[in-house]
mmCIF file of C-alpha atoms in Angstrom:
data_model
loop_
_atom_site.group_PDB
_atom_site.id
_atom_site.type_symbol
_atom_site.label_atom_id
_atom_site.label_comp_id
_atom_site.label_asym_id
_atom_site.label_seq_id
_atom_site.Cartn_x
_atom_site.Cartn_y
_atom_site.Cartn_z
ATOM 1 C CA MET A 1 2.518 -18.118 2.206
ATOM 2 C CA SER A 2 2.454 -14.515 1.981
ATOM 3 C CA GLY A 3 5.184 -11.970 2.996
ATOM 4 C CA SER A 4 5.242 -9.230 5.292
ATOM 5 C CA PRO A 5 4.238 -5.861 3.999
ATOM 6 C CA PRO A 6 6.638 -3.896 2.224
ATOM 7 C CA GLN A 7 8.380 -1.304 4.376
ATOM 8 C CA ALA A 8 8.066 2.377 3.893
ATOM 9 C CA ILE A 9 10.536 3.314 6.618
ATOM 10 C CA LYS A 10 13.156 1.506 8.144
ATOM 11 C CA ALA A 11 15.792 2.827 10.534
ATOM 12 C CA THR A 12 18.338 1.130 12.757
ATOM 13 C CA GLY A 13 20.307 2.861 15.403
ATOM 14 C CA LEU A 14 19.396 6.257 14.523
ATOM 15 C CA ARG A 15 21.485 8.909 16.345
ATOM 16 C CA LYS A 16 21.600 12.559 16.156
ATOM 17 C CA SER A 17 23.223 15.200 18.413
ATOM 18 C CA PHE A 18 23.455 19.293 18.260
ATOM 19 C CA GLY A 19 26.847 20.071 20.221
ATOM 20 C CA GLU A 20 27.024 18.246 23.216
ATOM 21 C CA HIS A 21 23.278 17.615 23.277
ATOM 22 C CA LEU A 22 22.178 14.002 22.324
ATOM 23 C CA VAL A 23 18.634 14.282 21.133
ATOM 24 C CA LEU A 24 18.501 10.570 19.456
ATOM 25 C CA ASP A 25 20.320 7.857 20.985
ATOM 26 C CA GLY A 26 19.960 4.975 18.651
ATOM 27 C CA ILE A 27 16.299 4.588 17.810
ATOM 28 C CA ASP A 28 14.705 1.975 15.910
ATOM 29 C CA LEU A 29 11.817 2.376 13.640
ATOM 30 C CA ASP A 30 9.744 -0.005 11.176
ATOM 31 C CA VAL A 31 6.847 1.081 9.334
ATOM 32 C CA ALA A 32 4.937 -0.498 7.190
ATOM 33 C CA MET A 33 3.575 0.537 3.712
ATOM 34 C CA GLY A 34 -0.037 2.153 3.970
ATOM 35 C CA ALA A 35 0.108 2.117 8.051
ATOM 36 C CA ILE A 36 -0.360 4.921 10.026
ATOM 37 C CA PHE A 37 2.564 5.439 12.723
ATOM 38 C CA ALA A 38 2.609 7.562 15.437
ATOM 39 C CA LEU A 39 5.488 8.825 17.156
ATOM 40 C CA LEU A 40 4.401 9.816 20.906
ATOM 41 C CA GLY A 41 6.462 12.026 23.196
ATOM 42 C CA PRO A 42 6.783 15.240 25.411
ATOM 43 C CA ASN A 43 8.332 18.318 23.940
ATOM 44 C CA GLY A 44 12.188 17.845 23.355
ATOM 45 C CA ALA A 45 11.739 14.113 23.141
ATOM 46 C CA GLY A 46 13.299 14.233 19.693
ATOM 47 C CA LYS A 47 10.335 13.844 17.457
ATOM 48 C CA THR A 48 10.609 16.887 15.165
ATOM 49 C CA THR A 49 14.407 15.811 14.403
ATOM 50 C CA THR A 50 13.511 12.499 13.583
ATOM 51 C CA VAL A 51 10.713 13.752 10.879
ATOM 52 C CA GLN A 52 13.568 16.364 9.710
ATOM 53 C CA ILE A 53 16.266 13.085 9.223
ATOM 54 C CA LEU A 54 13.287 10.798 7.725
ATOM 55 C CA SER A 55 12.609 13.730 5.151
ATOM 56 C CA THR A 56 16.011 14.846 4.311
ATOM 57 C CA VAL A 57 16.237 18.383 5.970
ATOM 58 C CA ILE A 58 18.586 17.202 8.140
ATOM 59 C CA GLY A 59 21.293 14.557 8.297
ATOM 60 C CA ALA A 60 21.878 11.773 10.942
ATOM 61 C CA ASP A 61 25.181 11.227 12.709
ATOM 62 C CA GLY A 62 24.853 7.621 12.873
ATOM 63 C CA GLY A 63 22.629 4.605 12.015
ATOM 64 C CA GLU A 64 21.037 3.017 8.790
ATOM 65 C CA LEU A 65 18.209 4.481 7.236
ATOM 66 C CA ARG A 66 16.004 3.715 4.193
ATOM 67 C CA VAL A 67 12.645 5.762 3.688
ATOM 68 C CA ALA A 68 10.768 4.392 0.447
ATOM 69 C CA GLY A 69 13.883 1.954 -0.120
ATOM 70 C CA HIS A 70 16.090 4.708 -0.319
ATOM 71 C CA ASP A 71 18.836 6.281 1.530
ATOM 72 C CA PRO A 72 18.446 9.963 2.406
ATOM 73 C CA ALA A 73 21.835 10.591 2.556
ATOM 74 C CA ARG A 74 23.020 8.893 -0.945
ATOM 75 C CA ASP A 75 19.763 9.252 -2.814
ATOM 76 C CA PRO A 76 17.843 12.467 -1.337
ATOM 77 C CA ASP A 77 16.003 13.248 -4.382
ATOM 78 C CA ALA A 78 14.570 9.723 -4.831
ATOM 79 C CA VAL A 79 13.243 10.489 -1.128
ATOM 80 C CA ARG A 80 11.845 13.834 -1.829
ATOM 81 C CA ALA A 81 10.081 12.394 -4.950
ATOM 82 C CA ALA A 82 8.191 9.763 -2.684
ATOM 83 C CA ILE A 83 7.379 11.931 0.483
ATOM 84 C CA GLY A 84 5.150 15.218 1.507
ATOM 85 C CA VAL A 85 5.703 16.899 4.644
ATOM 86 C CA THR A 86 3.561 18.918 6.562
ATOM 87 C CA GLY A 87 5.334 20.555 9.596
ATOM 88 C CA GLN A 88 4.422 22.336 12.877
ATOM 89 C CA PHE A 89 4.517 25.699 11.131
ATOM 90 C CA SER A 90 2.714 26.103 8.137
ATOM 91 C CA ALA A 91 4.046 26.582 4.661
ATOM 92 C CA VAL A 92 1.480 28.377 3.486
ATOM 93 C CA ASP A 93 1.736 32.177 1.804
ATOM 94 C CA ASN A 94 -0.306 34.262 3.374
ATOM 95 C CA LEU A 95 -0.254 36.867 0.189
ATOM 96 C CA LEU A 96 -1.311 34.187 -2.002
ATOM 97 C CA THR A 97 -4.907 32.812 -2.445
ATOM 98 C CA GLY A 98 -5.454 29.108 -1.539
ATOM 99 C CA GLU A 99 -5.558 27.986 -5.350
ATOM 100 C CA GLU A 100 -2.362 30.032 -6.088
ATOM 101 C CA ASN A 101 -0.633 28.194 -3.157
ATOM 102 C CA LEU A 102 -1.368 24.977 -4.547
ATOM 103 C CA MET A 103 -0.579 26.310 -8.066
ATOM 104 C CA LEU A 104 3.112 27.027 -6.692
ATOM 105 C CA MET A 105 3.714 23.695 -5.496
ATOM 106 C CA ALA A 106 2.295 21.965 -8.797
ATOM 107 C CA ASP A 107 5.056 24.429 -10.629
ATOM 108 C CA LEU A 108 7.776 23.221 -8.400
ATOM 109 C CA HIS A 109 6.918 19.855 -9.208
ATOM 110 C CA HIS A 110 7.157 20.485 -12.759
ATOM 111 C CA PHE A 111 3.441 19.541 -13.859
ATOM 112 C CA LYS A 112 2.465 20.809 -16.947
ATOM 113 C CA ARG A 113 0.010 23.651 -16.574
ATOM 114 C CA SER A 114 -3.260 21.941 -17.585
ATOM 115 C CA GLU A 115 -2.103 18.492 -15.442
ATOM 116 C CA GLY A 116 -1.240 21.348 -12.329
ATOM 117 C CA ARG A 117 -4.773 22.865 -12.730
ATOM 118 C CA ARG A 118 -6.358 19.706 -12.648
ATOM 119 C CA ARG A 119 -4.800 18.589 -9.787
ATOM 120 C CA VAL A 120 -5.203 21.475 -7.672
ATOM 121 C CA ARG A 121 -8.757 21.596 -8.477
ATOM 122 C CA ASP A 122 -9.149 17.902 -7.303
ATOM 123 C CA LEU A 123 -7.157 18.805 -3.814
ATOM 124 C CA LEU A 124 -9.464 21.972 -3.050
ATOM 125 C CA GLY A 125 -12.517 20.145 -3.392
ATOM 126 C CA ARG A 126 -10.962 16.938 -1.615
ATOM 127 C CA PHE A 127 -10.012 19.246 1.483
ATOM 128 C CA ASP A 128 -13.451 21.566 1.206
ATOM 129 C CA LEU A 129 -11.619 24.492 -0.016
ATOM 130 C CA LEU A 130 -13.342 25.362 -3.143
ATOM 131 C CA GLU A 131 -15.300 28.187 -1.754
ATOM 132 C CA PRO A 132 -12.559 30.383 -0.529
ATOM 133 C CA ALA A 133 -9.870 29.242 -3.039
ATOM 134 C CA ASN A 134 -9.730 32.768 -4.461
ATOM 135 C CA ARG A 135 -9.125 34.346 -1.105
ATOM 136 C CA PRO A 136 -5.848 35.460 0.436
ATOM 137 C CA ALA A 137 -4.708 32.646 2.712
ATOM 138 C CA ALA A 138 -4.332 35.282 5.292
ATOM 139 C CA THR A 139 -8.082 35.322 5.480
ATOM 140 C CA TYR A 140 -8.526 31.653 6.659
ATOM 141 C CA SER A 141 -9.203 30.210 9.765
ATOM 142 C CA GLY A 142 -6.462 27.733 11.855
ATOM 143 C CA GLY A 143 -8.222 24.908 10.505
ATOM 144 C CA MET A 144 -8.550 25.808 6.718
ATOM 145 C CA ARG A 145 -4.938 26.668 6.790
ATOM 146 C CA ARG A 146 -3.803 23.419 8.030
ATOM 147 C CA ARG A 147 -5.635 21.673 5.519
ATOM 148 C CA LEU A 148 -4.431 24.069 3.029
ATOM 149 C CA ASP A 149 -1.096 23.189 4.015
ATOM 150 C CA LEU A 150 -1.771 19.328 4.021
ATOM 151 C CA ALA A 151 -3.166 19.680 0.690
ATOM 152 C CA MET A 152 0.137 21.333 -0.677
ATOM 153 C CA GLY A 153 2.147 18.626 0.976
ATOM 154 C CA LEU A 154 -0.051 16.162 -1.480
ATOM 155 C CA VAL A 155 0.394 17.714 -4.609
ATOM 156 C CA GLY A 156 3.215 15.547 -5.732
ATOM 157 C CA ASP A 157 1.066 12.350 -5.147
ATOM 158 C CA PRO A 158 3.381 11.357 -2.156
ATOM 159 C CA ARG A 159 3.431 7.633 -0.931
ATOM 160 C CA ILE A 160 4.484 8.492 2.263
ATOM 161 C CA VAL A 161 3.417 11.772 4.313
ATOM 162 C CA PHE A 162 5.164 13.086 7.404
ATOM 163 C CA LEU A 163 2.742 15.105 9.858
ATOM 164 C CA ASP A 164 4.494 16.670 12.371
ATOM 165 C CA GLU A 165 1.741 17.692 14.985
ATOM 166 C CA PRO A 166 -0.557 18.507 12.446
ATOM 167 C CA THR A 167 -3.567 19.570 14.907
ATOM 168 C CA ALA A 168 -1.188 21.696 16.828
ATOM 169 C CA GLY A 169 -3.494 24.914 17.851
ATOM 170 C CA LEU A 170 -6.623 23.750 16.177
ATOM 171 C CA ASP A 171 -9.857 23.917 18.263
ATOM 172 C CA PRO A 172 -11.442 20.223 18.747
ATOM 173 C CA ARG A 173 -13.813 20.398 15.827
ATOM 174 C CA GLY A 174 -10.719 21.382 13.288
ATOM 175 C CA ARG A 175 -8.906 18.467 15.082
ATOM 176 C CA ARG A 176 -11.614 15.860 14.405
ATOM 177 C CA THR A 177 -12.003 17.089 10.661
ATOM 178 C CA MET A 178 -8.077 16.676 10.338
ATOM 179 C CA TRP A 179 -8.321 13.054 11.869
ATOM 180 C CA GLU A 180 -10.875 12.183 9.083
ATOM 181 C CA ILE A 181 -8.600 13.248 6.512
ATOM 182 C CA ILE A 182 -5.849 11.460 7.825
ATOM 183 C CA ARG A 183 -7.988 8.379 7.786
ATOM 184 C CA GLU A 184 -8.993 8.899 4.246
ATOM 185 C CA LEU A 185 -5.328 9.151 3.091
ATOM 186 C CA ALA A 186 -4.354 6.170 5.015
ATOM 187 C CA ALA A 187 -7.481 4.437 3.263
ATOM 188 C CA GLY A 188 -6.079 5.213 0.040
ATOM 189 C CA GLY A 189 -2.763 3.602 0.380
ATOM 190 C CA ILE A 190 -0.585 6.684 1.719
ATOM 191 C CA THR A 191 1.488 5.852 4.759
ATOM 192 C CA ILE A 192 1.235 8.569 7.536
ATOM 193 C CA PHE A 193 4.086 9.264 9.996
ATOM 194 C CA LEU A 194 2.519 11.321 12.515
ATOM 195 C CA THR A 195 4.033 12.950 15.513
ATOM 196 C CA THR A 196 1.904 14.163 18.230
ATOM 197 C CA GLN A 197 1.587 15.817 21.680
ATOM 198 C CA TYR A 198 -1.904 14.499 21.920
ATOM 199 C CA LEU A 199 -2.611 10.956 23.661
ATOM 200 C CA GLU A 200 -5.913 10.877 22.291
ATOM 201 C CA GLU A 201 -4.858 11.584 18.756
ATOM 202 C CA ALA A 202 -2.488 8.509 18.645
ATOM 203 C CA ASP A 203 -4.742 6.465 20.159
ATOM 204 C CA GLN A 204 -7.614 7.238 17.850
ATOM 205 C CA LEU A 205 -5.560 7.109 14.460
ATOM 206 C CA ALA A 206 -2.212 4.982 14.869
ATOM 207 C CA ASP A 207 -1.941 1.315 13.920
ATOM 208 C CA ARG A 208 1.379 1.551 15.748
ATOM 209 C CA ILE A 209 2.621 3.736 18.297
ATOM 210 C CA ALA A 210 6.371 4.269 19.394
ATOM 211 C CA LEU A 211 6.965 6.179 22.523
ATOM 212 C CA LEU A 212 9.988 8.439 22.488
ATOM 213 C CA ASP A 213 11.686 9.902 25.722
ATOM 214 C CA ARG A 214 14.852 11.546 26.087
ATOM 215 C CA GLY A 215 15.937 10.498 22.744
ATOM 216 C CA ARG A 216 15.241 6.952 23.049
ATOM 217 C CA LEU A 217 12.188 4.792 22.265
ATOM 218 C CA VAL A 218 10.816 3.378 25.406
ATOM 219 C CA ALA A 219 8.185 1.303 23.929
ATOM 220 C CA GLU A 220 6.379 0.265 20.311
ATOM 221 C CA GLY A 221 3.151 -1.510 19.342
ATOM 222 C CA PRO A 222 -0.103 -1.082 18.420
ATOM 223 C CA PRO A 223 -2.437 0.782 21.129
ATOM 224 C CA ASP A 224 -3.867 -1.844 22.968
ATOM 225 C CA GLU A 225 -0.708 -4.032 23.108
ATOM 226 C CA LEU A 226 0.812 -0.929 24.763
ATOM 227 C CA LYS A 227 -1.969 -0.523 27.180
ATOM 228 C CA ARG A 228 -1.737 -4.431 28.208
ATOM 229 C CA LEU A 229 1.879 -3.680 29.204
ATOM 230 C CA VAL A 230 0.443 -1.816 32.669
ATOM 231 C CA GLY A 231 -1.975 -2.842 35.212
ATOM 232 C CA GLY A 232 -3.869 0.152 36.756
ATOM 233 C CA GLY A 233 -7.418 -0.935 35.377
ATOM 234 C CA HIS A 234 -9.822 -0.401 38.139
ATOM 235 C CA ILE A 235 -13.538 -0.321 38.796
ATOM 236 C CA SER A 236 -14.623 2.823 41.034
ATOM 237 C CA LEU A 237 -17.634 2.326 43.493
ATOM 238 C CA ARG A 238 -19.508 5.096 45.288
ATOM 239 C CA PHE A 239 -21.915 4.606 47.731
ATOM 240 C CA ALA A 240 -24.559 6.342 49.581
ATOM 241 C CA ASP A 241 -23.065 6.035 53.037
ATOM 242 C CA ALA A 242 -20.212 4.700 54.958
ATOM 243 C CA GLU A 243 -21.946 1.541 56.001
ATOM 244 C CA ARG A 244 -22.568 0.177 52.677
ATOM 245 C CA LEU A 245 -18.738 1.465 51.694
ATOM 246 C CA HIS A 246 -17.499 -0.932 54.590
ATOM 247 C CA GLN A 247 -19.835 -3.844 53.535
ATOM 248 C CA ALA A 248 -18.291 -3.636 49.733
ATOM 249 C CA ALA A 249 -14.984 -3.352 51.001
ATOM 250 C CA ARG A 250 -15.306 -6.375 53.519
ATOM 251 C CA THR A 251 -17.051 -8.449 50.362
ATOM 252 C CA PHE A 252 -13.981 -7.659 47.974
ATOM 253 C CA GLY A 253 -11.334 -7.767 50.422
ATOM 254 C CA VAL A 254 -8.912 -6.055 47.944
ATOM 255 C CA GLY A 255 -9.160 -2.558 46.690
ATOM 256 C CA THR A 256 -8.488 1.055 47.983
ATOM 257 C CA ARG A 257 -11.295 2.794 50.023
ATOM 258 C CA ASP A 258 -11.777 6.657 50.001
ATOM 259 C CA ASP A 259 -13.770 7.355 53.431
ATOM 260 C CA ASP A 260 -14.275 10.904 52.401
ATOM 261 C CA SER A 261 -15.610 10.499 49.013
ATOM 262 C CA LEU A 262 -17.426 7.006 49.839
ATOM 263 C CA THR A 263 -15.585 5.280 47.025
ATOM 264 C CA LEU A 264 -13.996 2.018 46.554
ATOM 265 C CA SER A 265 -11.533 1.151 43.904
ATOM 266 C CA VAL A 266 -11.463 -2.414 42.953
ATOM 267 C CA PRO A 267 -8.449 -3.830 40.836
ATOM 268 C CA SER A 268 -10.112 -5.099 37.370
ATOM 269 C CA GLN A 269 -9.050 -5.713 33.804
ATOM 270 C CA GLY A 270 -12.189 -3.674 32.653
ATOM 271 C CA ASP A 271 -13.630 -6.112 30.591
ATOM 272 C CA VAL A 272 -17.265 -6.976 30.418
ATOM 273 C CA ARG A 273 -16.988 -10.305 32.324
ATOM 274 C CA ALA A 274 -15.072 -8.612 35.177
ATOM 275 C CA LEU A 275 -17.914 -5.591 35.588
ATOM 276 C CA ARG A 276 -20.220 -8.362 35.511
ATOM 277 C CA ALA A 277 -18.606 -10.404 38.111
ATOM 278 C CA ALA A 278 -18.472 -7.229 40.768
ATOM 279 C CA LEU A 279 -21.923 -6.393 40.132
ATOM 280 C CA ASP A 280 -23.018 -10.033 40.743
ATOM 281 C CA ARG A 281 -21.201 -9.854 44.142
ATOM 282 C CA LEU A 282 -22.563 -6.471 45.221
ATOM 283 C CA ASP A 283 -26.001 -8.039 44.262
ATOM 284 C CA ALA A 284 -25.437 -11.390 46.207
ATOM 285 C CA GLY A 285 -24.651 -9.091 49.427
ATOM 286 C CA SER A 286 -27.666 -6.759 48.837
ATOM 287 C CA ILE A 287 -25.165 -3.638 48.699
ATOM 288 C CA ALA A 288 -26.887 -0.918 46.674
ATOM 289 C CA VAL A 289 -24.334 1.261 44.412
ATOM 290 C CA GLU A 290 -24.884 4.744 43.959
ATOM 291 C CA SER A 291 -22.712 5.078 40.749
ATOM 292 C CA LEU A 292 -19.534 3.320 39.155
ATOM 293 C CA THR A 293 -16.901 4.080 36.511
ATOM 294 C CA LEU A 294 -14.713 1.911 34.552
ATOM 295 C CA HIS A 295 -11.009 2.963 34.296
ATOM 296 C CA THR A 296 -8.957 0.888 31.755
ATOM 297 C CA PRO A 297 -5.155 1.788 31.146
ATOM 298 C CA ASP A 298 -4.745 4.513 28.706
ATOM 299 C CA LEU A 299 -1.520 5.997 26.678
ATOM 300 C CA ASP A 300 -0.822 7.870 29.921
ATOM 301 C CA ASP A 301 -0.663 5.191 32.065
ATOM 302 C CA VAL A 302 1.637 3.503 29.652
ATOM 303 C CA PHE A 303 4.216 6.499 29.644
ATOM 304 C CA LEU A 304 4.261 6.827 33.310
ATOM 305 C CA ALA A 305 4.992 3.000 33.863
ATOM 306 C CA LEU A 306 7.736 3.282 31.400
ATOM 307 C CA THR A 307 9.368 6.472 32.257
ATOM 308 C CA GLY A 308 8.323 6.698 36.085
ATOM 309 C CA ARG A 309 7.005 10.235 35.491
ATOM 310 C CA GLN A 310 4.001 11.749 34.067
ATOM 311 C CA ALA A 311 3.868 12.660 30.314
ATOM 312 C CA GLU A 312 4.648 16.216 30.808
ATOM 313 C CA GLY A 313 4.055 18.342 27.539
ATOM 314 C CA VAL A 314 1.771 15.235 26.360
ATOM 315 C CA GLU A 315 -1.954 16.490 26.724
ATOM 316 C CA GLU A 316 -5.298 14.798 25.916
ATOM 317 C CA ALA A 317 -6.994 16.544 22.944
ATOM 318 C CA ALA A 318 -9.664 17.542 25.689
ATOM 319 C CA ARG A 319 -7.449 19.345 27.419
#
């Protein structure tokens, strides 16, 4: 019988305050090795504080913690040897070239010169930075800077990578490029701990998501499992005139009608079987539909259901 996957991160009862302000109120985390784990929440929820504790930047006030099997408080050097960190704000030196920034990181990791150069050239190619490698980083676009910043965090060949809002400020193309890089890293066995404000980003990338609100975890699980926690799925039907809307409302017997827009919203699980059943009922009643849209619960619905408010400061990438 196979055992559970080894844990990359294990936290129990993690607490942190700054003065009288309680930032983390006893959160538990369990991240499997090789997974993409997303910590999702609005501004001020405690995401960055969590990353700073896990990456040994600051200490926790309470709780038990292991990162790559080590206690950050007792053996921070062992943790630092196992991790890479890309923060919200770029660590790139604008006066150095892309290659020089990476070579600086190789020197800090005490690579031999030849070994460091091989590692740097490999990362430049991997992140599509060979062409601008000898240009000052100040001339890089936002997407190039984020790729260089992430490459710098990978120089030491970490097993766990913390990405604190890695696509903040990127345009849609740059964001999707970064998503592909993150997926490739995970496919190579690297554990990704991702914090983000973008609901779509967490949904697209993460194997598991934790929702953090006011310093507490309000839910955790795979994206689809979290969506099943709430209802709210429906089929929205739009009709050409009020008579057809009235016939449809009478046929279904449930739902919410809007006479101004000539639409009827019918509760649905959002699967193919439910959609086919709805269309069959309309066809049986000879009721013509102008258009329909299918809405399934998303992470915003989950956040609203569990916190009683919209995920303010948590925006979909399309916005």
